[in-house]
Amino acid sequence: MEEQRAERKLAAILAADVAGYSRLMSQDEEGTLRRFNAHLRELVEPCVAEHRGRIVKRTGAGFLVDFASAVEAVRCAIAVQAGMTDRNHGLPADQRIEFRIGINLGDVIIAGDDIFGDGVNLAARLEGLAEPGTIYLTRAVRDSVRRKLDVVLEDLGERAVKNIAEPVRTFEVLPAEAPGIRGRLTGILARVASRRVLRAAAAVASCQ
């Protein structure tokens, strides 16, 4: 009897996680959980629905979303990060919830309502590399969305990713100014410039 072949599809996978979740929980378990659930209910879920995605599952301090379109996945991620910036405005640092987001476009295995495979794993690994409040993309996503969205795609070079044999070319999404996210680009560019200064300083120190 021929073995049944696994059902597969090409999907844009968005993996998100709360930066510093353990620290936030250690300071205020009930408050952190309440704020996290409110962000999901009031911001993330409506945004995912608007961009025709599907929340596959909650992953502890984060969530996994399946999109048929890489463009819609990136649009959703930008809206979520901009929304979180607004929602965190004025809050003390120990109460701010910031998401790290990774997006990959790849082949996934479908198992009921869940999805598995390297396409999912790479999105999750990329999310782990991302800094709080940022969106990281694989080259496949970059190639799919460039010239289709009003964004800057910052090339971060090859990144070593845990349990992935080859380094992954990584890109960061820097949204251009638009209604509802004004001021976001300035902050992101400042952070990128700061990282470049730190990397340059480290390189100089290593040569001394």
PDB file of C-alpha atoms in Angstrom:
ATOM      1  CA  MET A   1       0.000   0.000   0.000  1.00  0.00           C
ATOM      2  CA  GLU A   2       1.414   3.374  -1.030  1.00  0.00           C
ATOM      3  CA  GLU A   3       2.261   5.680   1.862  1.00  0.00           C
ATOM      4  CA  GLN A   4      -0.026   8.710   1.998  1.00  0.00           C
ATOM      5  CA  ARG A   5       1.781  11.873   0.981  1.00  0.00           C
ATOM      6  CA  ALA A   6       1.754  14.790   3.415  1.00  0.00           C
ATOM      7  CA  GLU A   7      -0.340  17.775   2.373  1.00  0.00           C
ATOM      8  CA  ARG A   8       1.799  20.820   1.670  1.00  0.00           C
ATOM      9  CA  LYS A   9       1.378  24.423   0.604  1.00  0.00           C
ATOM     10  CA  LEU A  10       3.419  27.557   0.021  1.00  0.00           C
ATOM     11  CA  ALA A  11       2.744  30.110   2.737  1.00  0.00           C
ATOM     12  CA  ALA A  12       4.041  33.318   4.261  1.00  0.00           C
ATOM     13  CA  ILE A  13       4.605  32.560   7.932  1.00  0.00           C
ATOM     14  CA  LEU A  14       4.727  35.305  10.549  1.00  0.00           C
ATOM     15  CA  ALA A  15       6.217  34.369  13.916  1.00  0.00           C
ATOM     16  CA  ALA A  16       5.994  36.864  16.771  1.00  0.00           C
ATOM     17  CA  ASP A  17       7.154  36.788  20.367  1.00  0.00           C
ATOM     18  CA  VAL A  18       7.248  39.201  23.305  1.00  0.00           C
ATOM     19  CA  ALA A  19      10.741  40.516  23.998  1.00  0.00           C
ATOM     20  CA  GLY A  20      11.783  40.061  27.615  1.00  0.00           C
ATOM     21  CA  TYR A  21       8.627  38.135  28.497  1.00  0.00           C
ATOM     22  CA  SER A  22      10.189  36.273  31.430  1.00  0.00           C
ATOM     23  CA  ARG A  23      11.377  39.551  32.944  1.00  0.00           C
ATOM     24  CA  LEU A  24       7.949  41.137  32.528  1.00  0.00           C
ATOM     25  CA  MET A  25       6.240  38.125  34.087  1.00  0.00           C
ATOM     26  CA  SER A  26       8.626  38.087  37.042  1.00  0.00           C
ATOM     27  CA  GLN A  27       7.727  41.715  37.768  1.00  0.00           C
ATOM     28  CA  ASP A  28       3.960  41.452  37.306  1.00  0.00           C
ATOM     29  CA  GLU A  29       2.472  38.142  36.160  1.00  0.00           C
ATOM     30  CA  GLU A  30      -1.200  39.114  36.159  1.00  0.00           C
ATOM     31  CA  GLY A  31      -0.661  42.565  34.685  1.00  0.00           C
ATOM     32  CA  THR A  32       1.626  41.286  31.911  1.00  0.00           C
ATOM     33  CA  LEU A  33      -0.787  38.510  30.946  1.00  0.00           C
ATOM     34  CA  ARG A  34      -3.720  40.919  30.992  1.00  0.00           C
ATOM     35  CA  ARG A  35      -1.934  43.439  28.752  1.00  0.00           C
ATOM     36  CA  PHE A  36      -0.692  40.726  26.387  1.00  0.00           C
ATOM     37  CA  ASN A  37      -4.180  39.277  25.937  1.00  0.00           C
ATOM     38  CA  ALA A  38      -5.595  42.764  25.389  1.00  0.00           C
ATOM     39  CA  HIS A  39      -3.019  43.461  22.651  1.00  0.00           C
ATOM     40  CA  LEU A  40      -3.933  40.198  20.940  1.00  0.00           C
ATOM     41  CA  ARG A  41      -7.671  40.795  21.173  1.00  0.00           C
ATOM     42  CA  GLU A  42      -7.744  44.495  20.326  1.00  0.00           C
ATOM     43  CA  LEU A  43      -4.855  44.823  17.853  1.00  0.00           C
ATOM     44  CA  VAL A  44      -3.347  41.587  16.568  1.00  0.00           C
ATOM     45  CA  GLU A  45      -6.493  39.574  15.837  1.00  0.00           C
ATOM     46  CA  PRO A  46      -8.311  42.379  13.947  1.00  0.00           C
ATOM     47  CA  CYS A  47      -5.133  43.162  11.992  1.00  0.00           C
ATOM     48  CA  VAL A  48      -4.610  39.526  10.999  1.00  0.00           C
ATOM     49  CA  ALA A  49      -8.241  39.269   9.871  1.00  0.00           C
ATOM     50  CA  GLU A  50      -7.974  42.514   7.878  1.00  0.00           C
ATOM     51  CA  HIS A  51      -4.969  41.143   5.992  1.00  0.00           C
ATOM     52  CA  ARG A  52      -6.599  37.747   5.418  1.00  0.00           C
ATOM     53  CA  GLY A  53      -4.275  35.786   7.648  1.00  0.00           C
ATOM     54  CA  ARG A  54      -4.978  32.966  10.087  1.00  0.00           C
ATOM     55  CA  ILE A  55      -3.613  32.712  13.600  1.00  0.00           C
ATOM     56  CA  VAL A  56      -2.430  29.118  13.700  1.00  0.00           C
ATOM     57  CA  LYS A  57      -1.645  29.028  17.404  1.00  0.00           C
ATOM     58  CA  ARG A  58      -0.403  30.848  20.452  1.00  0.00           C
ATOM     59  CA  THR A  59       3.207  29.957  21.264  1.00  0.00           C
ATOM     60  CA  GLY A  60       3.676  30.801  24.916  1.00  0.00           C
ATOM     61  CA  ALA A  61       4.596  34.478  24.761  1.00  0.00           C
ATOM     62  CA  GLY A  62       3.839  34.827  21.061  1.00  0.00           C
ATOM     63  CA  PHE A  63       1.800  33.652  18.105  1.00  0.00           C
ATOM     64  CA  LEU A  64       2.160  32.065  14.662  1.00  0.00           C
ATOM     65  CA  VAL A  65       0.216  33.376  11.652  1.00  0.00           C
ATOM     66  CA  ASP A  66      -0.302  31.854   8.215  1.00  0.00           C
ATOM     67  CA  PHE A  67      -0.805  34.132   5.174  1.00  0.00           C
ATOM     68  CA  ALA A  68      -1.403  33.278   1.521  1.00  0.00           C
ATOM     69  CA  SER A  69       0.469  36.465   0.538  1.00  0.00           C
ATOM     70  CA  ALA A  70       3.877  37.711   1.636  1.00  0.00           C
ATOM     71  CA  VAL A  71       2.744  41.279   0.911  1.00  0.00           C
ATOM     72  CA  GLU A  72      -0.198  40.939   3.285  1.00  0.00           C
ATOM     73  CA  ALA A  73       2.033  39.336   5.929  1.00  0.00           C
ATOM     74  CA  VAL A  74       4.412  42.304   5.863  1.00  0.00           C
ATOM     75  CA  ARG A  75       1.562  44.821   5.815  1.00  0.00           C
ATOM     76  CA  CYS A  76       0.072  43.137   8.865  1.00  0.00           C
ATOM     77  CA  ALA A  77       3.419  43.103  10.677  1.00  0.00           C
ATOM     78  CA  ILE A  78       3.934  46.824  10.027  1.00  0.00           C
ATOM     79  CA  ALA A  79       0.449  47.623  11.305  1.00  0.00           C
ATOM     80  CA  VAL A  80       0.986  45.521  14.441  1.00  0.00           C
ATOM     81  CA  GLN A  81       4.329  47.141  15.259  1.00  0.00           C
ATOM     82  CA  ALA A  82       2.958  50.636  14.629  1.00  0.00           C
ATOM     83  CA  GLY A  83      -0.050  49.828  16.789  1.00  0.00           C
ATOM     84  CA  MET A  84       2.171  48.562  19.593  1.00  0.00           C
ATOM     85  CA  THR A  85       4.203  51.778  19.454  1.00  0.00           C
ATOM     86  CA  ASP A  86       0.996  53.750  19.965  1.00  0.00           C
ATOM     87  CA  ARG A  87      -0.256  51.453  22.728  1.00  0.00           C
ATOM     88  CA  ASN A  88       3.052  51.605  24.601  1.00  0.00           C
ATOM     89  CA  HIS A  89       3.257  55.389  24.404  1.00  0.00           C
ATOM     90  CA  GLY A  90       3.470  56.905  27.865  1.00  0.00           C
ATOM     91  CA  LEU A  91       3.831  53.590  29.676  1.00  0.00           C
ATOM     92  CA  PRO A  92       6.804  52.994  31.988  1.00  0.00           C
ATOM     93  CA  ALA A  93       9.458  50.695  30.518  1.00  0.00           C
ATOM     94  CA  ASP A  94       8.576  47.819  32.852  1.00  0.00           C
ATOM     95  CA  GLN A  95       5.010  47.735  31.486  1.00  0.00           C
ATOM     96  CA  ARG A  96       5.742  47.930  27.762  1.00  0.00           C
ATOM     97  CA  ILE A  97       5.138  44.836  25.674  1.00  0.00           C
ATOM     98  CA  GLU A  98       7.209  44.823  22.477  1.00  0.00           C
ATOM     99  CA  PHE A  99       6.984  42.195  19.773  1.00  0.00           C
ATOM    100  CA  ARG A 100       9.830  40.757  17.726  1.00  0.00           C
ATOM    101  CA  ILE A 101       8.586  39.533  14.344  1.00  0.00           C
ATOM    102  CA  GLY A 102      10.111  37.201  11.749  1.00  0.00           C
ATOM    103  CA  ILE A 103       8.517  36.412   8.378  1.00  0.00           C
ATOM    104  CA  ASN A 104       9.444  33.639   5.965  1.00  0.00           C
ATOM    105  CA  LEU A 105       7.961  32.481   2.671  1.00  0.00           C
ATOM    106  CA  GLY A 106       8.289  28.757   2.244  1.00  0.00           C
ATOM    107  CA  ASP A 107       6.834  25.290   1.948  1.00  0.00           C
ATOM    108  CA  VAL A 108       4.904  24.022   4.984  1.00  0.00           C
ATOM    109  CA  ILE A 109       3.249  20.759   5.966  1.00  0.00           C
ATOM    110  CA  ILE A 110      -0.433  20.927   6.904  1.00  0.00           C
ATOM    111  CA  ALA A 111      -1.623  18.762   9.795  1.00  0.00           C
ATOM    112  CA  GLY A 112      -5.198  19.571  10.707  1.00  0.00           C
ATOM    113  CA  ASP A 113      -5.252  23.184  11.875  1.00  0.00           C
ATOM    114  CA  ASP A 114      -1.500  23.219  12.499  1.00  0.00           C
ATOM    115  CA  ILE A 115       1.499  23.698  10.198  1.00  0.00           C
ATOM    116  CA  PHE A 116       5.045  22.365  10.415  1.00  0.00           C
ATOM    117  CA  GLY A 117       8.313  22.244   8.510  1.00  0.00           C
ATOM    118  CA  ASP A 118      11.348  24.351   7.674  1.00  0.00           C
ATOM    119  CA  GLY A 119       9.132  27.159   6.389  1.00  0.00           C
ATOM    120  CA  VAL A 120       7.745  27.569   9.899  1.00  0.00           C
ATOM    121  CA  ASN A 121      11.025  26.939  11.706  1.00  0.00           C
ATOM    122  CA  LEU A 122      12.890  29.603   9.766  1.00  0.00           C
ATOM    123  CA  ALA A 123      10.280  32.253  10.563  1.00  0.00           C
ATOM    124  CA  ALA A 124      10.558  31.382  14.256  1.00  0.00           C
ATOM    125  CA  ARG A 125      14.368  31.471  14.182  1.00  0.00           C
ATOM    126  CA  LEU A 126      14.331  34.831  12.412  1.00  0.00           C
ATOM    127  CA  GLU A 127      11.982  36.208  15.052  1.00  0.00           C
ATOM    128  CA  GLY A 128      14.515  35.134  17.661  1.00  0.00           C
ATOM    129  CA  LEU A 129      17.164  37.267  15.934  1.00  0.00           C
ATOM    130  CA  ALA A 130      14.959  40.342  15.675  1.00  0.00           C
ATOM    131  CA  GLU A 131      15.270  43.236  18.081  1.00  0.00           C
ATOM    132  CA  PRO A 132      12.236  44.467  20.041  1.00  0.00           C
ATOM    133  CA  GLY A 133       9.815  46.369  17.835  1.00  0.00           C
ATOM    134  CA  THR A 134      11.380  45.212  14.558  1.00  0.00           C
ATOM    135  CA  ILE A 135      10.400  42.986  11.619  1.00  0.00           C
ATOM    136  CA  TYR A 136      12.957  40.651  10.023  1.00  0.00           C
ATOM    137  CA  LEU A 137      12.450  38.983   6.635  1.00  0.00           C
ATOM    138  CA  THR A 138      14.126  36.206   4.713  1.00  0.00           C
ATOM    139  CA  ARG A 139      15.366  36.858   1.184  1.00  0.00           C
ATOM    140  CA  ALA A 140      12.332  35.032  -0.241  1.00  0.00           C
ATOM    141  CA  VAL A 141       9.994  37.503   1.443  1.00  0.00           C
ATOM    142  CA  ARG A 142      12.158  40.468   0.431  1.00  0.00           C
ATOM    143  CA  ASP A 143      12.075  39.358  -3.189  1.00  0.00           C
ATOM    144  CA  SER A 144       8.299  38.971  -3.051  1.00  0.00           C
ATOM    145  CA  VAL A 145       7.467  42.362  -1.518  1.00  0.00           C
ATOM    146  CA  ARG A 146      10.062  44.802  -2.856  1.00  0.00           C
ATOM    147  CA  ARG A 147       8.633  47.432  -5.178  1.00  0.00           C
ATOM    148  CA  LYS A 148       5.150  46.450  -3.939  1.00  0.00           C
ATOM    149  CA  LEU A 149       5.251  48.201  -0.577  1.00  0.00           C
ATOM    150  CA  ASP A 150       6.321  51.671   0.510  1.00  0.00           C
ATOM    151  CA  VAL A 151       9.068  50.403   2.794  1.00  0.00           C
ATOM    152  CA  VAL A 152      12.826  50.410   3.125  1.00  0.00           C
ATOM    153  CA  LEU A 153      14.328  46.901   3.248  1.00  0.00           C
ATOM    154  CA  GLU A 154      17.585  47.125   5.168  1.00  0.00           C
ATOM    155  CA  ASP A 155      20.030  44.340   4.225  1.00  0.00           C
ATOM    156  CA  LEU A 156      21.478  42.946   7.471  1.00  0.00           C
ATOM    157  CA  GLY A 157      23.672  40.412   5.694  1.00  0.00           C
ATOM    158  CA  GLU A 158      24.085  36.716   6.361  1.00  0.00           C
ATOM    159  CA  ARG A 159      22.989  35.560   9.803  1.00  0.00           C
ATOM    160  CA  ALA A 160      23.787  32.235  11.435  1.00  0.00           C
ATOM    161  CA  VAL A 161      20.527  30.623  12.562  1.00  0.00           C
ATOM    162  CA  LYS A 162      20.250  27.813  15.090  1.00  0.00           C
ATOM    163  CA  ASN A 163      19.584  24.379  13.543  1.00  0.00           C
ATOM    164  CA  ILE A 164      19.688  25.801   9.998  1.00  0.00           C
ATOM    165  CA  ALA A 165      22.671  24.534   7.996  1.00  0.00           C
ATOM    166  CA  GLU A 166      23.272  27.621   5.837  1.00  0.00           C
ATOM    167  CA  PRO A 167      23.445  31.268   6.978  1.00  0.00           C
ATOM    168  CA  VAL A 168      20.227  33.157   6.246  1.00  0.00           C
ATOM    169  CA  ARG A 169      20.246  36.444   4.335  1.00  0.00           C
ATOM    170  CA  THR A 170      18.216  38.741   6.556  1.00  0.00           C
ATOM    171  CA  PHE A 171      16.404  42.009   5.912  1.00  0.00           C
ATOM    172  CA  GLU A 172      14.758  44.469   8.289  1.00  0.00           C
ATOM    173  CA  VAL A 173      11.590  46.334   7.344  1.00  0.00           C
ATOM    174  CA  LEU A 174      11.794  50.084   7.834  1.00  0.00           C
ATOM    175  CA  PRO A 175       8.338  51.545   7.127  1.00  0.00           C
ATOM    176  CA  ALA A 176       8.085  54.871   5.356  1.00  0.00           C
ATOM    177  CA  GLU A 177       5.971  57.540   7.013  1.00  0.00           C
ATOM    178  CA  ALA A 178       2.261  57.087   6.524  1.00  0.00           C
ATOM    179  CA  PRO A 179      -0.924  58.067   8.391  1.00  0.00           C
ATOM    180  CA  GLY A 180      -0.994  56.281  11.737  1.00  0.00           C
ATOM    181  CA  ILE A 181       2.726  55.507  11.856  1.00  0.00           C
ATOM    182  CA  ARG A 182       4.322  58.949  11.676  1.00  0.00           C
ATOM    183  CA  GLY A 183       7.582  59.134  13.529  1.00  0.00           C
ATOM    184  CA  ARG A 184       8.175  55.378  13.296  1.00  0.00           C
ATOM    185  CA  LEU A 185      10.763  55.653  10.528  1.00  0.00           C
ATOM    186  CA  THR A 186      12.849  58.209  12.417  1.00  0.00           C
ATOM    187  CA  GLY A 187      13.075  55.992  15.473  1.00  0.00           C
ATOM    188  CA  ILE A 188      13.963  52.908  13.474  1.00  0.00           C
ATOM    189  CA  LEU A 189      16.637  54.663  11.448  1.00  0.00           C
ATOM    190  CA  ALA A 190      18.138  56.032  14.657  1.00  0.00           C
ATOM    191  CA  ARG A 191      18.262  52.517  16.087  1.00  0.00           C
ATOM    192  CA  VAL A 192      19.882  51.150  12.920  1.00  0.00           C
ATOM    193  CA  ALA A 193      22.478  53.947  12.991  1.00  0.00           C
ATOM    194  CA  SER A 194      23.194  53.209  16.647  1.00  0.00           C
ATOM    195  CA  ARG A 195      23.741  49.528  15.877  1.00  0.00           C
ATOM    196  CA  ARG A 196      26.158  50.439  13.067  1.00  0.00           C
ATOM    197  CA  VAL A 197      28.142  52.669  15.406  1.00  0.00           C
ATOM    198  CA  LEU A 198      28.349  49.902  17.999  1.00  0.00           C
ATOM    199  CA  ARG A 199      29.455  47.341  15.387  1.00  0.00           C
ATOM    200  CA  ALA A 200      32.107  49.726  14.079  1.00  0.00           C
ATOM    201  CA  ALA A 201      33.373  50.410  17.601  1.00  0.00           C
ATOM    202  CA  ALA A 202      33.555  46.685  18.316  1.00  0.00           C
ATOM    203  CA  ALA A 203      35.507  46.114  15.089  1.00  0.00           C
ATOM    204  CA  VAL A 204      38.011  48.827  16.003  1.00  0.00           C
ATOM    205  CA  ALA A 205      38.424  47.437  19.516  1.00  0.00           C
ATOM    206  CA  SER A 206      39.078  43.941  18.191  1.00  0.00           C
ATOM    207  CA  CYS A 207      41.932  45.262  16.041  1.00  0.00           C
ATOM    208  CA  GLN A 208      43.710  46.963  18.917  1.00  0.00           C
TER     209      GLN A 208
END
